[in-house]
mmCIF file of C-alpha atoms in Angstrom:
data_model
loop_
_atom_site.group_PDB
_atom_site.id
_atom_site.type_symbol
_atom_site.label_atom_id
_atom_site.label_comp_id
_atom_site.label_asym_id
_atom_site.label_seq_id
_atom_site.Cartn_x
_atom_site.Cartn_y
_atom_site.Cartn_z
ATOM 1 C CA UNK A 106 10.776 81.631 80.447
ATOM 2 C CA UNK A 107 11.837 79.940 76.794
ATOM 3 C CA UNK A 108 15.063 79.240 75.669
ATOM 4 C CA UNK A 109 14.680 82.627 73.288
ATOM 5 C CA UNK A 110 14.531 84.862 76.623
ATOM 6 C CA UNK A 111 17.953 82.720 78.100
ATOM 7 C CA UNK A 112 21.095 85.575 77.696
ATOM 8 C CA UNK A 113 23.576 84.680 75.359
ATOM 9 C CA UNK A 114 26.341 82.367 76.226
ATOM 10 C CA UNK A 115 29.415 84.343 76.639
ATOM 11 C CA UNK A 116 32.763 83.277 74.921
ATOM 12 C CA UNK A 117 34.945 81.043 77.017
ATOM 13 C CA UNK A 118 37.747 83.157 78.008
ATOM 14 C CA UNK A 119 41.044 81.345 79.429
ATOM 15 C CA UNK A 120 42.641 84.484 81.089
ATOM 16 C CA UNK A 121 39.205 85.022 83.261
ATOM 17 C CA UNK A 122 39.107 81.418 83.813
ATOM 18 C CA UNK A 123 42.537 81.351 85.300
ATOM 19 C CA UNK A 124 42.222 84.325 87.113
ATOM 20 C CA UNK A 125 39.184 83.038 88.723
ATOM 21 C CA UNK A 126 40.746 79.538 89.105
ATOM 22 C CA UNK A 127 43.889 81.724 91.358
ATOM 23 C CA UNK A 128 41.085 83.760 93.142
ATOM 24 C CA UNK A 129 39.051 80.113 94.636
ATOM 25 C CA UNK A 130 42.538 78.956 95.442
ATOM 26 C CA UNK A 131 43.893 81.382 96.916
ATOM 27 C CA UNK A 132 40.400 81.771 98.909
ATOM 28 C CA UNK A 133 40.238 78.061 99.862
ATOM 29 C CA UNK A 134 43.827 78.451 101.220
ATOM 30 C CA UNK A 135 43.882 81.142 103.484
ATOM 31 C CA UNK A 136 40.667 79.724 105.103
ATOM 32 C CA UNK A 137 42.742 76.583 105.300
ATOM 33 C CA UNK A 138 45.445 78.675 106.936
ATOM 34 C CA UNK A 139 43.431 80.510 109.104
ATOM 35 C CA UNK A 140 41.732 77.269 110.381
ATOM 36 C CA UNK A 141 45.261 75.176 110.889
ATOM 37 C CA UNK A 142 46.387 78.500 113.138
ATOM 38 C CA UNK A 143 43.104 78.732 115.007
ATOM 39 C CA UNK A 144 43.641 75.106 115.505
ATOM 40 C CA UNK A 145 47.232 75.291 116.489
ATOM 41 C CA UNK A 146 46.475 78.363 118.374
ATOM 42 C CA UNK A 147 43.807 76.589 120.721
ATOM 43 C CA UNK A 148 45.593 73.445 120.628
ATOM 44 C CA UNK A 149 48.555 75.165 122.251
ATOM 45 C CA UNK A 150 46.988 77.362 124.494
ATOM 46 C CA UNK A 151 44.863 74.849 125.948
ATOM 47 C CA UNK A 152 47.493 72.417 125.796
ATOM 48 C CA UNK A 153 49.124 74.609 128.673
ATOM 49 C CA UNK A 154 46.524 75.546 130.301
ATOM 50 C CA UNK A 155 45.703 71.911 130.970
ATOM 51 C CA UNK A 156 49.764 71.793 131.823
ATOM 52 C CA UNK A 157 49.266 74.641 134.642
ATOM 53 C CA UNK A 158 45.776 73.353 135.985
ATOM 54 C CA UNK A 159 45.264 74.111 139.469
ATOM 55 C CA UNK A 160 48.419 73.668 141.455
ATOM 56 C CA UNK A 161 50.735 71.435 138.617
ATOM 57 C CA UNK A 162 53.104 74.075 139.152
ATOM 58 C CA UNK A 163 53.703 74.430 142.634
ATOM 59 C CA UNK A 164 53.598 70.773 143.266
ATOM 60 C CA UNK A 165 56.425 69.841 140.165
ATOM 61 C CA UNK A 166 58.286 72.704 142.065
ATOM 62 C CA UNK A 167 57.812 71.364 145.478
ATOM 63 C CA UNK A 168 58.223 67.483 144.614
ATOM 64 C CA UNK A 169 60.909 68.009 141.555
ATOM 65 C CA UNK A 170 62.490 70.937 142.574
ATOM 66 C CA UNK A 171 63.251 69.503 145.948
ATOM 67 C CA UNK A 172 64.395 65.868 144.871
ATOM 68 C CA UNK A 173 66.882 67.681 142.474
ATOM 69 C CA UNK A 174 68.156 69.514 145.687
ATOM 70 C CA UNK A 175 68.706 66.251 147.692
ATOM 71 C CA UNK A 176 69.863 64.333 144.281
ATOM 72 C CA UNK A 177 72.869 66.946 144.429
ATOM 73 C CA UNK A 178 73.527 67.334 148.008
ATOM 74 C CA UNK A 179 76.811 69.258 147.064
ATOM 75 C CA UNK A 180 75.593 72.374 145.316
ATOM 76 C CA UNK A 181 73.939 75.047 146.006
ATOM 77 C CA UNK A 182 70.345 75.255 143.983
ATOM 78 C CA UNK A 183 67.659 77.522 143.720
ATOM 79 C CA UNK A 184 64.667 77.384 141.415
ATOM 80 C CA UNK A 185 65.291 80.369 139.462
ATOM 81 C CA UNK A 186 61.718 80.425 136.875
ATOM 82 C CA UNK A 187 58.734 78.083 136.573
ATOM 83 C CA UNK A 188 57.400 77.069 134.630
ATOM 84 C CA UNK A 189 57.727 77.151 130.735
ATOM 85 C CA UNK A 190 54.428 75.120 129.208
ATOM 86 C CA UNK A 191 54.803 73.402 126.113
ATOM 87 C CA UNK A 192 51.864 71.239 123.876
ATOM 88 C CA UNK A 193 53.628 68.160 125.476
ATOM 89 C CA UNK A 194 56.050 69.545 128.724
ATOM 90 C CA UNK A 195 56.359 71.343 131.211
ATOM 91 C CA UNK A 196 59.786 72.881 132.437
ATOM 92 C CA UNK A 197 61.403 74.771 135.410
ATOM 93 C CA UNK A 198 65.075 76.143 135.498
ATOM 94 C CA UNK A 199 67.433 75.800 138.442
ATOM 95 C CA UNK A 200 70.708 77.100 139.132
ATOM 96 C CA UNK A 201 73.581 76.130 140.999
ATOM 97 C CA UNK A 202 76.943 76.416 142.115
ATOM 98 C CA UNK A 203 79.279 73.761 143.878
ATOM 99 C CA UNK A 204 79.112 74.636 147.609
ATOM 100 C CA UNK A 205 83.025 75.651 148.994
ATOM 101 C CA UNK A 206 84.535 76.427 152.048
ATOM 102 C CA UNK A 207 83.172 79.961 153.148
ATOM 103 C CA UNK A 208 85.426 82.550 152.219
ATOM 104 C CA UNK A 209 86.929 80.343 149.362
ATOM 105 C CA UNK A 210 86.051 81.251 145.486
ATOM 106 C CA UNK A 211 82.589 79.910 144.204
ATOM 107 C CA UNK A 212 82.355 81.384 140.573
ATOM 108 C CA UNK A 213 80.223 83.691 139.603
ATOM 109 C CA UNK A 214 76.139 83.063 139.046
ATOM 110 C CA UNK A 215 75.907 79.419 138.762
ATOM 111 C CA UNK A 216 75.154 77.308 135.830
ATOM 112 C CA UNK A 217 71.514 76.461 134.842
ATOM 113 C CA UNK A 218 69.713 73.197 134.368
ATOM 114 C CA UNK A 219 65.921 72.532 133.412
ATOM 115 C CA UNK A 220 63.549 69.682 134.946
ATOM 116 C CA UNK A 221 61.079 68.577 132.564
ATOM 117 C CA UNK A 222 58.134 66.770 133.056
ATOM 118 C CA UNK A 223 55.951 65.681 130.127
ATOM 119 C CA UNK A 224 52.519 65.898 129.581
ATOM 120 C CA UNK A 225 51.682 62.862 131.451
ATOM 121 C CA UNK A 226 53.917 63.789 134.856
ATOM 122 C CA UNK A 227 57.020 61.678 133.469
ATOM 123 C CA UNK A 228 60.025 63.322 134.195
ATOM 124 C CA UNK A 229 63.006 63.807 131.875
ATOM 125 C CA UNK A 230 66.713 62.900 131.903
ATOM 126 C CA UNK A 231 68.222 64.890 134.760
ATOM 127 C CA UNK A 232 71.719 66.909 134.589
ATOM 128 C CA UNK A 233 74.328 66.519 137.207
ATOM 129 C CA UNK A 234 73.205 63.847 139.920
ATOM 130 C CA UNK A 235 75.688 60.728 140.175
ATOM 131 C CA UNK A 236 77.259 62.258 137.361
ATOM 132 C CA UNK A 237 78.678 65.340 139.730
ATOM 133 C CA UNK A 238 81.144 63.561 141.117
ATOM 134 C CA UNK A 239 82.767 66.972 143.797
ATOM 135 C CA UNK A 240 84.807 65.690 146.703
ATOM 136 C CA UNK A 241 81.748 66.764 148.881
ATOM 137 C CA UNK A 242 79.690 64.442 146.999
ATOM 138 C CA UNK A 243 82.687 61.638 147.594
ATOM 139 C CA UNK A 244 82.770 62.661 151.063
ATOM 140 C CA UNK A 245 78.929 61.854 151.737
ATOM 141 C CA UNK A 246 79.143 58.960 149.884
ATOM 142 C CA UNK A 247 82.192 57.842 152.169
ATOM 143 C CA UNK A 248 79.768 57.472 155.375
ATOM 144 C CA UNK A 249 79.489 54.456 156.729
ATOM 145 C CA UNK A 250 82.079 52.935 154.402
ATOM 146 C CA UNK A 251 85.122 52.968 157.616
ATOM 147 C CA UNK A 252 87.011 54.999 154.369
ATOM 148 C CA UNK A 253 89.594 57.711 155.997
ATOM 149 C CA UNK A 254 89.314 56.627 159.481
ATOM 150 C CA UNK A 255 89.870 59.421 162.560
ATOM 151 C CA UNK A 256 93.643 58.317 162.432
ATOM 152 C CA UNK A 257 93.896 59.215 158.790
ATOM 153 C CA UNK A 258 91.663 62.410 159.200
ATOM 154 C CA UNK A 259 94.072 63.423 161.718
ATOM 155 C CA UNK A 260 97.475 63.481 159.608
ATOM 156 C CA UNK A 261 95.220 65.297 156.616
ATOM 157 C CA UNK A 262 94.179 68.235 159.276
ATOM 158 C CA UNK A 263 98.100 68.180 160.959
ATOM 159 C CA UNK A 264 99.324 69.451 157.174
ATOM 160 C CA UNK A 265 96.509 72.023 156.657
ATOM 161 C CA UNK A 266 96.921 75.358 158.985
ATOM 162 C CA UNK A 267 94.633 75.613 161.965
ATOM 163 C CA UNK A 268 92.895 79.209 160.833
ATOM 164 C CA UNK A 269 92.282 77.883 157.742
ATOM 165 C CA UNK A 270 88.329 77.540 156.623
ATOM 166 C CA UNK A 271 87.271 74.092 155.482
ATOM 167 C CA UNK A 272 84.087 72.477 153.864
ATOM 168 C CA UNK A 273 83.643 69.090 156.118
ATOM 169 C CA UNK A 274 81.765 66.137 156.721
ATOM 170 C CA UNK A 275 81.660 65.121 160.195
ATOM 171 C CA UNK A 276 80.381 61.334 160.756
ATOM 172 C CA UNK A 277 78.851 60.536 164.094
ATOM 173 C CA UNK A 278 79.952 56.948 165.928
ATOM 174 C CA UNK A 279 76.154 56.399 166.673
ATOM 175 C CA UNK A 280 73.432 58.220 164.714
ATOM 176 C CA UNK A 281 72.077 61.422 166.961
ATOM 177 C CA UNK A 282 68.440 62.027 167.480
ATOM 178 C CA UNK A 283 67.610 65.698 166.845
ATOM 179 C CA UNK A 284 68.027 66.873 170.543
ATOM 180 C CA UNK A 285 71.254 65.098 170.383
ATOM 181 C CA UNK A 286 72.821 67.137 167.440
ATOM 182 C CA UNK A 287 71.651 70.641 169.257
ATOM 183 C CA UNK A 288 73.396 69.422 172.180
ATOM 184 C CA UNK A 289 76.370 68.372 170.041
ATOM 185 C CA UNK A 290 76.390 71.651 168.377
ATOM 186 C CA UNK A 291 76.093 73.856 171.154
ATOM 187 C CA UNK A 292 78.957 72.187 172.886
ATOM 188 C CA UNK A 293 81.254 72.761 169.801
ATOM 189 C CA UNK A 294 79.754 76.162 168.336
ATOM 190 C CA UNK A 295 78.861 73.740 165.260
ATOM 191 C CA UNK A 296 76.876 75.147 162.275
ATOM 192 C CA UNK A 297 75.073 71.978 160.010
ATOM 193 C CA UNK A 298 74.728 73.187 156.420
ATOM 194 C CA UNK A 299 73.291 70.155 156.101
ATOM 195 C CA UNK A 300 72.494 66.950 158.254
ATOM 196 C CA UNK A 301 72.473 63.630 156.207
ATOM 197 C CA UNK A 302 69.602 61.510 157.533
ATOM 198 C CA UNK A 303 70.701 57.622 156.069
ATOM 199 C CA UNK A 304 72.682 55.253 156.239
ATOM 200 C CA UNK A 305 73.661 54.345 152.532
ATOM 201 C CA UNK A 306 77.600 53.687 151.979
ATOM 202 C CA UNK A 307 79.097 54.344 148.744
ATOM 203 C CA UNK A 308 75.906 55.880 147.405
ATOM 204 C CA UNK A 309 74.668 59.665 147.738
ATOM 205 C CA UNK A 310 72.616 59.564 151.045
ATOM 206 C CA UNK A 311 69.126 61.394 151.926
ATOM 207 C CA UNK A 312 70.217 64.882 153.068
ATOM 208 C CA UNK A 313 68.297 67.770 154.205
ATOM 209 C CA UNK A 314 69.405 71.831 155.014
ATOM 210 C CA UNK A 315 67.615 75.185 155.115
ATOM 211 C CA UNK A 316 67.430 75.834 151.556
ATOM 212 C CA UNK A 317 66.305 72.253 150.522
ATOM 213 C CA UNK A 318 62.551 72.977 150.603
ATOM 214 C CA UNK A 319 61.947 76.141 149.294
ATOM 215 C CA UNK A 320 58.556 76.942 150.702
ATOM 216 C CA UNK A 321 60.020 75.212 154.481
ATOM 217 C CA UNK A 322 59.382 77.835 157.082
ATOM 218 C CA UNK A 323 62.534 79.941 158.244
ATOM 219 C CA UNK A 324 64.003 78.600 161.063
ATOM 220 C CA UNK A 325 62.613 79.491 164.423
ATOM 221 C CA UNK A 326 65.866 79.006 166.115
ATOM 222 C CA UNK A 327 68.285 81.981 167.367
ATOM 223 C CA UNK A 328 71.294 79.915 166.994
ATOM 224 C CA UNK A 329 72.244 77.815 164.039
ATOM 225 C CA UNK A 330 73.398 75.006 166.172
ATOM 226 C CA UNK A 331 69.590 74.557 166.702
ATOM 227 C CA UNK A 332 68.373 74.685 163.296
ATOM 228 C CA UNK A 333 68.699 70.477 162.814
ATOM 229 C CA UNK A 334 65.250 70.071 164.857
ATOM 230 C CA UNK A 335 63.514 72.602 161.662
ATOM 231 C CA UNK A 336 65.334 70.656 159.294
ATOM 232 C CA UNK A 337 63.472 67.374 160.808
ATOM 233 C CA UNK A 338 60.374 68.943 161.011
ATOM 234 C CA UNK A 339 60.338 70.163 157.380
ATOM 235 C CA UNK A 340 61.651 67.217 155.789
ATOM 236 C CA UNK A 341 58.317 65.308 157.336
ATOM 237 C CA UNK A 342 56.448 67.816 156.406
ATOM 238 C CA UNK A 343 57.430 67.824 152.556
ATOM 239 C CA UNK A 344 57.543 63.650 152.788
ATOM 240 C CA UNK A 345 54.136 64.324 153.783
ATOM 241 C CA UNK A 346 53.261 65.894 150.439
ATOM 242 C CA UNK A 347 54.691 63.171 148.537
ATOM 243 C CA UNK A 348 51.822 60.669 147.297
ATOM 244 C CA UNK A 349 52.756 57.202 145.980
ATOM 245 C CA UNK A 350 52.193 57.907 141.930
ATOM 246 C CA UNK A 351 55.235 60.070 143.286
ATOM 247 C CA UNK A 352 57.949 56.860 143.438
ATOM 248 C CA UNK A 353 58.442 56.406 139.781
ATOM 249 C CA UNK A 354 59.726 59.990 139.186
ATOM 250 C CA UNK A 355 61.531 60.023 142.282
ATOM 251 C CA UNK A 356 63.695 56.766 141.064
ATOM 252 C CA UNK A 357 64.915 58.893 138.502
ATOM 253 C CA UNK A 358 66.580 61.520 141.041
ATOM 254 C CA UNK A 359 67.984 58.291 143.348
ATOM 255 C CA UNK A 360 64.973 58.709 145.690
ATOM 256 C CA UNK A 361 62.689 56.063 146.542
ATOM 257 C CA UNK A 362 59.363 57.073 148.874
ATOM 258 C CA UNK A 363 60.287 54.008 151.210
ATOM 259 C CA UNK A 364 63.621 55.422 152.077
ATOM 260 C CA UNK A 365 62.597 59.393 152.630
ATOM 261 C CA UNK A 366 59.287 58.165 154.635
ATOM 262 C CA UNK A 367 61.817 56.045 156.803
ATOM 263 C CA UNK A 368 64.771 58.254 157.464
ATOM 264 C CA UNK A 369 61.925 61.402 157.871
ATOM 265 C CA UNK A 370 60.117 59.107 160.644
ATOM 266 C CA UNK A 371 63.617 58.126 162.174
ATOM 267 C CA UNK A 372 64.969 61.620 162.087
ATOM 268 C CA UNK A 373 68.686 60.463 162.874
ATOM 269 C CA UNK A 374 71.606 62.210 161.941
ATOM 270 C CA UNK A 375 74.738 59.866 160.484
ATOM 271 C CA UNK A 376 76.733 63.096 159.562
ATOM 272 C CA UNK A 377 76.171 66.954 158.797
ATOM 273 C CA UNK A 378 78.184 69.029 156.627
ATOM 274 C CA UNK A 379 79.553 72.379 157.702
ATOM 275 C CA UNK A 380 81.327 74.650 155.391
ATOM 276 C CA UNK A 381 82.083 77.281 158.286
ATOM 277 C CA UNK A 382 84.579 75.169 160.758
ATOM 278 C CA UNK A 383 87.981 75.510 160.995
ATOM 279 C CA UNK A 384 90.751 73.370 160.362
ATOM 280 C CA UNK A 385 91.546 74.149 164.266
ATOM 281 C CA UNK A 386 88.043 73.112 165.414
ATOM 282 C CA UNK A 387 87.802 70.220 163.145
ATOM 283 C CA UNK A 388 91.191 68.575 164.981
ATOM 284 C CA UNK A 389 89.498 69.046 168.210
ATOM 285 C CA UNK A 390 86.064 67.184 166.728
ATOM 286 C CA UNK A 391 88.059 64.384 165.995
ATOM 287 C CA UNK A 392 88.587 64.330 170.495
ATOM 288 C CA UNK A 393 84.700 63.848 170.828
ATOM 289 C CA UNK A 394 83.609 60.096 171.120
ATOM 290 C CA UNK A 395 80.812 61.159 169.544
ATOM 291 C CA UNK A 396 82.753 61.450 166.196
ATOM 292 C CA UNK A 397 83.843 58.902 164.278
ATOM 293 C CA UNK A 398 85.645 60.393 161.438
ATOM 294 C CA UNK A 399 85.937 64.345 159.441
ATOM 295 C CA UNK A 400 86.308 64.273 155.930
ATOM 296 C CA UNK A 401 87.692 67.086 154.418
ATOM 297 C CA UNK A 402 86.284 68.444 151.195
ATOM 298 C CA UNK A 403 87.609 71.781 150.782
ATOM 299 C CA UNK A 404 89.597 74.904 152.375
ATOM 300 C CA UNK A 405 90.210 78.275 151.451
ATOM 301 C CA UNK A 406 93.895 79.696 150.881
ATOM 302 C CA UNK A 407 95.099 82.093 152.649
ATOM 303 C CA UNK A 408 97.940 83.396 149.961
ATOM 304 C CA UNK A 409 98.839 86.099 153.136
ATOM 305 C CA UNK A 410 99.614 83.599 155.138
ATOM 306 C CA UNK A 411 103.493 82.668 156.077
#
């Protein structure tokens, strides 16, 4: 081919220039686009799929869930959805309510809180803990301290009226072994909420109830007087789950794995909480040698009442 069979050399045109100028660009930037959201797309999903891998859900549940219960041994906490995956988190929401005296007023639906954990298992800043300072929290952090002695116990209950429902801690002279406190709460018709298993004055204590674990098998007792040897048995058997890469989130709810492994082992009770005793009943606790002190944290009101 010679230059005299080339085609002529169109006139440069500026308009079809720019227009095909817009057309590369916009071109070149949708297939930027597309290729940023495929990116994000992918890094996102598998960003949470690597979050949820095998059982990372159950276990932040069953570790975090449960140290949040026993950071905040006076409310009343369920895990209410898990889990929301982020690229970098991964977050459960609980709610609670303060626990009262059965029969008094406890609000309606609880407040919410989320535990986060981030992408490499470190856990967030937690709400409520030493921060929720409730008179049932005072009162557990009272045992052991020789604070509102039986004598001082007993002039609070003389000015309260006997029918009246209370919320209670009840602080043993000698820590009970688990056959001890079913003996102890069959002779008094006594109902644990919760047993506190350490001695740690002026501090919130290691505590354990029905509701702490939430995969803990129902109780196979027929009275709840009997329900503190389950509550034993499943907090060594969700101790037994912990691992030790488990302490450093555990410091942040006030837990340490040397203190649950040792009050699980020990299984001694220092105190239980009952929110179902009477003001009546509680006067004629204070009569048992076995008790050193009752602290009072709540009552109902019984407006009817003369």
């Amino acid at each position: 081919m010679t230059e005299d069979d080339l085609p002529p050399m169109p006139d440069f045109d500026p308009r079809r220039t720019r227009r095909a100028v817009r057309r590369g660009l916009v071109r070149t930037t949708s297939m930027v686009l597309a290729a940023l959201t495929v990116v994000a797309l992918v890094a996102t999903l598998g960003s949470a799929l690597v979050q949820k891998r095998g059982d990372r859900q159950q276990r932040m549940t069953d570790v975090l869930g449960t140290a949040f219960k026993i950071y905040n041994p006076a409310y009343n906490l369920s895990v209410e959805h898990c889990c929301e995956a982020t690229p970098l988190s991964l977050s459960f929401t609980v709610s609670g309510s303060p626990i009262r005296a059965a029969g008094g007023f406890t609000g309606y639906g609880g407040s919410g809180h989320t535990i986060t954990q981030d992408f490499f298992g470190r856990v967030g800043r937690l709400p409520l803990g030493n921060s929720a300072n409730t008179t049932l929290s005072t009162a557990l952090a009272n045992v052991r301290t020789g604070n509102q002695p039986a004598d001082s116990s007993r002039k609070v209950l003389a000015r309260l009226p006997e029918g009246l429902n209370a919320l209670a801690v009840v602080e043993f002279d000698r820590p009970l072994t688990p056959d001890e406190l079913v003996r102890f709460g069959r002779d008094h018709g006594a109902c644990p909420k919760k047993v506190v298993y350490e001695q740690r004055p002026r501090a919130i204590p290691i505590t354990w109830g029905t509701t702490t674990w939430d995969r803990a098998p129902l109780p196979n007792s027929g009275m709840c007087y009997e329900t503190p040897r389950d509550f034993v048995k499943n907090l060594r058997a969700w101790t037994g789950l912990l691992r030790d890469h488990d302490d450093a989130n555990l410091r942040h709810f006030d837990l340490t794995l040397d203190r649950l492994r040792k009050a699980a082992d020990a299984g001694l009770a220092y105190a239980y909480v009952d929110n179902l005793v009477t003001v009546g009943k509680l006067r004629r606790l204070l009569d048992d040698p076995r008790v050193r002190t009752v602290r009072v944290a709540d009552v109902t009101y019984d407006v009817e009442r003369p």
